[in-house]
Amino acid sequence: MRISITDYAVGAALAGDLANTSPTVRTTAGDTLPTPEALTRFLAEHGLRLDALADGRSPTGDDVREIHLLRREARGVVETETEDQAVAGAAVLARRAGLSPVLDRDPGGRWQWYVPTAPGASPAEELAAIIGVGLLGAVRALGHGRFRACVAPGCRGVFVDTSRGGRRVYCMPDRCGNRLNVANHRARHRLGSAQ
């Protein structure tokens, strides 16, 4: 696999989204990556195929367990207090399967930097490299201030804000943002009815 250095947003988003599959974040839903099938769906939602990460084989329970360990590490990097800590943690992840960067042409013929991954790397090692490269790119391009915790009350989600404006505040705007907006609407409605 070749990981694009310039397309860091993919790995940065994957870091937060993977961390947010944990049962500590989704307390009502539990673990959202409990099975190899759930892992396959999660990866497909991010444009990745496990068979491409695992030399054509189907995911196993061992893959799921390794990915569960990786999500703790990814969360730890996103939650770091300093930029230096984030860089050090992301570099550890990138080294799992990442080899020396190479300069190669993209499909459009332009020269781009890529990080190839080691042959025979496990799916968790491949994902670690994708996440590590993405987080390094996010620190470099956007700064550590974009590594954030969700502001929705009761949510323990984390994310890296790769949006242009840098104003994102929810780990899942469609879920946490909507839930908060509905709660605020209901509170305003109750307040209006009480007067």
PDB file of C-alpha atoms in Angstrom:
ATOM      1  CA  MET A   1       0.000   0.000   0.000  1.00  0.00           C
ATOM      2  CA  ARG A   2       1.103   3.583  -0.640  1.00  0.00           C
ATOM      3  CA  ILE A   3      -0.075   6.313   1.729  1.00  0.00           C
ATOM      4  CA  SER A   4      -0.238   9.823   0.273  1.00  0.00           C
ATOM      5  CA  ILE A   5       1.510  12.368   2.466  1.00  0.00           C
ATOM      6  CA  THR A   6      -0.424  15.254   0.920  1.00  0.00           C
ATOM      7  CA  ASP A   7      -3.796  13.635   1.611  1.00  0.00           C
ATOM      8  CA  TYR A   8      -3.289  13.616   5.378  1.00  0.00           C
ATOM      9  CA  ALA A   9      -6.988  14.307   6.086  1.00  0.00           C
ATOM     10  CA  VAL A  10      -7.845  10.666   5.357  1.00  0.00           C
ATOM     11  CA  GLY A  11      -5.573   9.324   8.097  1.00  0.00           C
ATOM     12  CA  ALA A  12      -6.431  12.146  10.505  1.00  0.00           C
ATOM     13  CA  ALA A  13     -10.169  11.470  10.117  1.00  0.00           C
ATOM     14  CA  LEU A  14      -9.559   7.751  10.477  1.00  0.00           C
ATOM     15  CA  ALA A  15      -7.766   8.364  13.802  1.00  0.00           C
ATOM     16  CA  GLY A  16     -10.754  10.113  15.371  1.00  0.00           C
ATOM     17  CA  ASP A  17     -13.358   7.875  13.809  1.00  0.00           C
ATOM     18  CA  LEU A  18     -11.549   4.745  14.952  1.00  0.00           C
ATOM     19  CA  ALA A  19     -11.127   6.106  18.491  1.00  0.00           C
ATOM     20  CA  ASN A  20     -14.844   6.907  18.549  1.00  0.00           C
ATOM     21  CA  THR A  21     -15.858   3.288  17.882  1.00  0.00           C
ATOM     22  CA  SER A  22     -14.956   2.458  21.480  1.00  0.00           C
ATOM     23  CA  PRO A  23     -17.681   1.505  23.947  1.00  0.00           C
ATOM     24  CA  THR A  24     -16.402   4.294  26.228  1.00  0.00           C
ATOM     25  CA  VAL A  25     -17.562   6.794  23.589  1.00  0.00           C
ATOM     26  CA  ARG A  26     -20.683   5.009  22.417  1.00  0.00           C
ATOM     27  CA  THR A  27     -21.963   4.083  25.845  1.00  0.00           C
ATOM     28  CA  THR A  28     -25.464   3.301  24.558  1.00  0.00           C
ATOM     29  CA  ALA A  29     -24.352   1.478  21.412  1.00  0.00           C
ATOM     30  CA  GLY A  30     -21.407  -0.374  22.924  1.00  0.00           C
ATOM     31  CA  ASP A  31     -18.430  -1.310  20.801  1.00  0.00           C
ATOM     32  CA  THR A  32     -19.187  -0.493  17.180  1.00  0.00           C
ATOM     33  CA  LEU A  33     -16.332  -2.716  15.933  1.00  0.00           C
ATOM     34  CA  PRO A  34     -17.185  -6.024  17.622  1.00  0.00           C
ATOM     35  CA  THR A  35     -16.724  -8.351  14.627  1.00  0.00           C
ATOM     36  CA  PRO A  36     -14.671  -8.784  11.465  1.00  0.00           C
ATOM     37  CA  GLU A  37     -17.785  -7.824   9.473  1.00  0.00           C
ATOM     38  CA  ALA A  38     -18.157  -4.563  11.413  1.00  0.00           C
ATOM     39  CA  LEU A  39     -14.467  -3.841  10.787  1.00  0.00           C
ATOM     40  CA  THR A  40     -14.960  -4.445   7.057  1.00  0.00           C
ATOM     41  CA  ARG A  41     -17.914  -2.003   7.016  1.00  0.00           C
ATOM     42  CA  PHE A  42     -15.975   0.633   8.983  1.00  0.00           C
ATOM     43  CA  LEU A  43     -13.046   0.445   6.587  1.00  0.00           C
ATOM     44  CA  ALA A  44     -15.351   0.585   3.545  1.00  0.00           C
ATOM     45  CA  GLU A  45     -16.909   3.778   4.947  1.00  0.00           C
ATOM     46  CA  HIS A  46     -13.388   5.245   4.865  1.00  0.00           C
ATOM     47  CA  GLY A  47     -12.610   4.048   1.352  1.00  0.00           C
ATOM     48  CA  LEU A  48     -10.395   1.193   2.566  1.00  0.00           C
ATOM     49  CA  ARG A  49     -10.697  -2.528   1.977  1.00  0.00           C
ATOM     50  CA  LEU A  50      -9.315  -4.945   4.525  1.00  0.00           C
ATOM     51  CA  ASP A  51      -8.437  -7.429   1.802  1.00  0.00           C
ATOM     52  CA  ALA A  52      -6.205  -4.744   0.291  1.00  0.00           C
ATOM     53  CA  LEU A  53      -4.596  -4.266   3.700  1.00  0.00           C
ATOM     54  CA  ALA A  54      -4.256  -7.971   4.435  1.00  0.00           C
ATOM     55  CA  ASP A  55      -2.940  -9.540   1.235  1.00  0.00           C
ATOM     56  CA  GLY A  56      -6.392 -10.586   0.027  1.00  0.00           C
ATOM     57  CA  ARG A  57      -7.543 -12.454   3.111  1.00  0.00           C
ATOM     58  CA  SER A  58     -10.734 -11.882   5.057  1.00  0.00           C
ATOM     59  CA  PRO A  59     -10.556 -10.171   8.454  1.00  0.00           C
ATOM     60  CA  THR A  60     -10.273 -12.321  11.550  1.00  0.00           C
ATOM     61  CA  GLY A  61     -11.049 -11.942  15.216  1.00  0.00           C
ATOM     62  CA  ASP A  62      -7.332 -11.368  15.794  1.00  0.00           C
ATOM     63  CA  ASP A  63      -7.450  -8.442  13.358  1.00  0.00           C
ATOM     64  CA  VAL A  64     -10.339  -6.951  15.324  1.00  0.00           C
ATOM     65  CA  ARG A  65      -8.446  -7.309  18.627  1.00  0.00           C
ATOM     66  CA  GLU A  66      -5.358  -5.639  17.129  1.00  0.00           C
ATOM     67  CA  ILE A  67      -7.502  -2.804  15.757  1.00  0.00           C
ATOM     68  CA  HIS A  68      -9.053  -2.352  19.239  1.00  0.00           C
ATOM     69  CA  LEU A  69      -5.560  -1.849  20.644  1.00  0.00           C
ATOM     70  CA  LEU A  70      -4.740   0.547  17.806  1.00  0.00           C
ATOM     71  CA  ARG A  71      -7.817   2.670  18.516  1.00  0.00           C
ATOM     72  CA  ARG A  72      -6.570   3.252  22.082  1.00  0.00           C
ATOM     73  CA  GLU A  73      -3.237   4.402  20.704  1.00  0.00           C
ATOM     74  CA  ALA A  74      -4.877   6.643  18.107  1.00  0.00           C
ATOM     75  CA  ARG A  75      -7.054   8.211  20.799  1.00  0.00           C
ATOM     76  CA  GLY A  76      -3.968   8.746  22.941  1.00  0.00           C
ATOM     77  CA  VAL A  77      -2.259  10.685  20.157  1.00  0.00           C
ATOM     78  CA  VAL A  78      -5.335  12.826  19.440  1.00  0.00           C
ATOM     79  CA  GLU A  79      -5.631  13.595  23.174  1.00  0.00           C
ATOM     80  CA  THR A  80      -1.990  14.633  23.647  1.00  0.00           C
ATOM     81  CA  GLU A  81      -1.393  17.867  25.488  1.00  0.00           C
ATOM     82  CA  THR A  82       1.412  19.193  23.321  1.00  0.00           C
ATOM     83  CA  GLU A  83       2.360  19.267  19.678  1.00  0.00           C
ATOM     84  CA  ASP A  84       5.646  17.495  20.438  1.00  0.00           C
ATOM     85  CA  GLN A  85       3.745  14.632  22.113  1.00  0.00           C
ATOM     86  CA  ALA A  86       1.412  14.378  19.112  1.00  0.00           C
ATOM     87  CA  VAL A  87       4.339  14.235  16.696  1.00  0.00           C
ATOM     88  CA  ALA A  88       6.143  11.601  18.764  1.00  0.00           C
ATOM     89  CA  GLY A  89       3.016   9.431  19.057  1.00  0.00           C
ATOM     90  CA  ALA A  90       2.117   9.770  15.381  1.00  0.00           C
ATOM     91  CA  ALA A  91       5.684   8.886  14.381  1.00  0.00           C
ATOM     92  CA  VAL A  92       5.462   5.676  16.418  1.00  0.00           C
ATOM     93  CA  LEU A  93       2.260   4.744  14.579  1.00  0.00           C
ATOM     94  CA  ALA A  94       3.693   5.622  11.171  1.00  0.00           C
ATOM     95  CA  ARG A  95       6.759   3.427  11.798  1.00  0.00           C
ATOM     96  CA  ARG A  96       4.653   0.324  12.426  1.00  0.00           C
ATOM     97  CA  ALA A  97       4.484  -0.508   8.735  1.00  0.00           C
ATOM     98  CA  GLY A  98       5.640   2.673   7.053  1.00  0.00           C
ATOM     99  CA  LEU A  99       8.853   2.633   5.063  1.00  0.00           C
ATOM    100  CA  SER A 100      10.920   5.574   3.836  1.00  0.00           C
ATOM    101  CA  PRO A 101       8.901   8.106   1.822  1.00  0.00           C
ATOM    102  CA  VAL A 102       9.165   7.933  -1.943  1.00  0.00           C
ATOM    103  CA  LEU A 103       8.503  10.481  -4.652  1.00  0.00           C
ATOM    104  CA  ASP A 104       6.240   8.999  -7.323  1.00  0.00           C
ATOM    105  CA  ARG A 105       3.676  10.159  -9.867  1.00  0.00           C
ATOM    106  CA  ASP A 106       0.007  10.256  -8.914  1.00  0.00           C
ATOM    107  CA  PRO A 107      -2.691   9.113 -11.387  1.00  0.00           C
ATOM    108  CA  GLY A 108      -2.697  12.634 -12.870  1.00  0.00           C
ATOM    109  CA  GLY A 109       1.038  12.480 -13.587  1.00  0.00           C
ATOM    110  CA  ARG A 110       2.078  14.939 -10.841  1.00  0.00           C
ATOM    111  CA  TRP A 111       4.927  14.124  -8.479  1.00  0.00           C
ATOM    112  CA  GLN A 112       3.684  13.314  -4.972  1.00  0.00           C
ATOM    113  CA  TRP A 113       5.195  12.038  -1.744  1.00  0.00           C
ATOM    114  CA  TYR A 114       4.026   8.616  -0.599  1.00  0.00           C
ATOM    115  CA  VAL A 115       4.833   6.354   2.319  1.00  0.00           C
ATOM    116  CA  PRO A 116       4.858   2.724   1.196  1.00  0.00           C
ATOM    117  CA  THR A 117       4.101   0.059   3.762  1.00  0.00           C
ATOM    118  CA  ALA A 118       6.075  -3.073   4.490  1.00  0.00           C
ATOM    119  CA  PRO A 119       5.085  -6.235   2.628  1.00  0.00           C
ATOM    120  CA  GLY A 120       3.240  -8.639   4.912  1.00  0.00           C
ATOM    121  CA  ALA A 121       2.227  -5.953   7.421  1.00  0.00           C
ATOM    122  CA  SER A 122      -0.882  -6.795   9.416  1.00  0.00           C
ATOM    123  CA  PRO A 123      -4.077  -4.777   8.901  1.00  0.00           C
ATOM    124  CA  ALA A 124      -3.515  -3.031  12.250  1.00  0.00           C
ATOM    125  CA  GLU A 125       0.049  -2.115  11.232  1.00  0.00           C
ATOM    126  CA  GLU A 126      -1.187  -0.776   7.888  1.00  0.00           C
ATOM    127  CA  LEU A 127      -3.892   1.290   9.608  1.00  0.00           C
ATOM    128  CA  ALA A 128      -1.360   2.521  12.168  1.00  0.00           C
ATOM    129  CA  ALA A 129       0.818   3.791   9.323  1.00  0.00           C
ATOM    130  CA  ILE A 130      -2.160   5.499   7.621  1.00  0.00           C
ATOM    131  CA  ILE A 131      -3.195   7.143  10.895  1.00  0.00           C
ATOM    132  CA  GLY A 132       0.364   8.094  11.834  1.00  0.00           C
ATOM    133  CA  VAL A 133       1.060   9.743   8.471  1.00  0.00           C
ATOM    134  CA  GLY A 134      -2.326  11.502   8.633  1.00  0.00           C
ATOM    135  CA  LEU A 135      -1.710  12.861  12.118  1.00  0.00           C
ATOM    136  CA  LEU A 136       1.796  14.022  11.215  1.00  0.00           C
ATOM    137  CA  GLY A 137       0.370  15.796   8.172  1.00  0.00           C
ATOM    138  CA  ALA A 138      -2.366  17.414  10.272  1.00  0.00           C
ATOM    139  CA  VAL A 139       0.151  18.736  12.808  1.00  0.00           C
ATOM    140  CA  ARG A 140       2.320  20.084  10.014  1.00  0.00           C
ATOM    141  CA  ALA A 141      -0.472  21.668   7.968  1.00  0.00           C
ATOM    142  CA  LEU A 142      -2.973  22.697  10.651  1.00  0.00           C
ATOM    143  CA  GLY A 143      -1.313  22.579  14.057  1.00  0.00           C
ATOM    144  CA  HIS A 144      -2.022  20.668  17.241  1.00  0.00           C
ATOM    145  CA  GLY A 145      -4.921  22.997  18.095  1.00  0.00           C
ATOM    146  CA  ARG A 146      -7.021  21.024  15.619  1.00  0.00           C
ATOM    147  CA  PHE A 147      -6.795  17.877  17.793  1.00  0.00           C
ATOM    148  CA  ARG A 148      -9.970  18.181  19.841  1.00  0.00           C
ATOM    149  CA  ALA A 149     -12.476  16.589  22.165  1.00  0.00           C
ATOM    150  CA  CYS A 150     -16.174  16.770  21.315  1.00  0.00           C
ATOM    151  CA  VAL A 151     -18.009  19.588  23.146  1.00  0.00           C
ATOM    152  CA  ALA A 152     -21.368  17.786  23.309  1.00  0.00           C
ATOM    153  CA  PRO A 153     -22.350  17.150  26.932  1.00  0.00           C
ATOM    154  CA  GLY A 154     -21.685  13.554  27.923  1.00  0.00           C
ATOM    155  CA  CYS A 155     -19.731  12.717  24.750  1.00  0.00           C
ATOM    156  CA  ARG A 156     -16.195  11.368  25.076  1.00  0.00           C
ATOM    157  CA  GLY A 157     -15.450  11.489  21.347  1.00  0.00           C
ATOM    158  CA  VAL A 158     -12.296  12.969  19.837  1.00  0.00           C
ATOM    159  CA  PHE A 159     -11.428  14.172  16.348  1.00  0.00           C
ATOM    160  CA  VAL A 160      -8.949  16.085  14.248  1.00  0.00           C
ATOM    161  CA  ASP A 161     -10.595  19.096  12.639  1.00  0.00           C
ATOM    162  CA  THR A 162      -9.361  19.109   9.049  1.00  0.00           C
ATOM    163  CA  SER A 163     -12.094  21.466   7.861  1.00  0.00           C
ATOM    164  CA  ARG A 164     -11.054  24.584   6.020  1.00  0.00           C
ATOM    165  CA  GLY A 165     -12.444  26.997   8.620  1.00  0.00           C
ATOM    166  CA  GLY A 166     -11.306  24.975  11.612  1.00  0.00           C
ATOM    167  CA  ARG A 167     -14.534  25.582  13.527  1.00  0.00           C
ATOM    168  CA  ARG A 168     -15.698  22.015  14.024  1.00  0.00           C
ATOM    169  CA  VAL A 169     -16.658  21.255  17.640  1.00  0.00           C
ATOM    170  CA  TYR A 170     -18.419  17.859  17.480  1.00  0.00           C
ATOM    171  CA  CYS A 171     -16.855  14.461  16.862  1.00  0.00           C
ATOM    172  CA  MET A 172     -19.901  13.568  14.762  1.00  0.00           C
ATOM    173  CA  PRO A 173     -21.760  16.714  13.737  1.00  0.00           C
ATOM    174  CA  ASP A 174     -24.690  14.698  12.402  1.00  0.00           C
ATOM    175  CA  ARG A 175     -25.089  12.896  15.747  1.00  0.00           C
ATOM    176  CA  CYS A 176     -23.679  15.044  18.562  1.00  0.00           C
ATOM    177  CA  GLY A 177     -24.501  18.371  16.924  1.00  0.00           C
ATOM    178  CA  ASN A 178     -28.044  17.341  16.066  1.00  0.00           C
ATOM    179  CA  ARG A 179     -28.634  15.857  19.529  1.00  0.00           C
ATOM    180  CA  LEU A 180     -27.556  19.117  21.160  1.00  0.00           C
ATOM    181  CA  ASN A 181     -29.614  21.217  18.733  1.00  0.00           C
ATOM    182  CA  VAL A 182     -32.724  19.132  19.441  1.00  0.00           C
ATOM    183  CA  ALA A 183     -32.163  19.427  23.202  1.00  0.00           C
ATOM    184  CA  ASN A 184     -31.747  23.210  22.906  1.00  0.00           C
ATOM    185  CA  HIS A 185     -34.876  23.466  20.747  1.00  0.00           C
ATOM    186  CA  ARG A 186     -36.910  21.479  23.266  1.00  0.00           C
ATOM    187  CA  ALA A 187     -35.609  23.619  26.134  1.00  0.00           C
ATOM    188  CA  ARG A 188     -36.580  26.820  24.275  1.00  0.00           C
ATOM    189  CA  HIS A 189     -39.981  25.339  23.505  1.00  0.00           C
ATOM    190  CA  ARG A 190     -40.561  24.382  27.165  1.00  0.00           C
ATOM    191  CA  LEU A 191     -39.432  27.842  28.280  1.00  0.00           C
ATOM    192  CA  GLY A 192     -41.802  29.471  25.772  1.00  0.00           C
ATOM    193  CA  SER A 193     -44.706  27.284  26.971  1.00  0.00           C
ATOM    194  CA  ALA A 194     -44.020  28.116  30.616  1.00  0.00           C
ATOM    195  CA  GLN A 195     -44.348  31.865  30.080  1.00  0.00           C
TER     196      GLN A 195
END
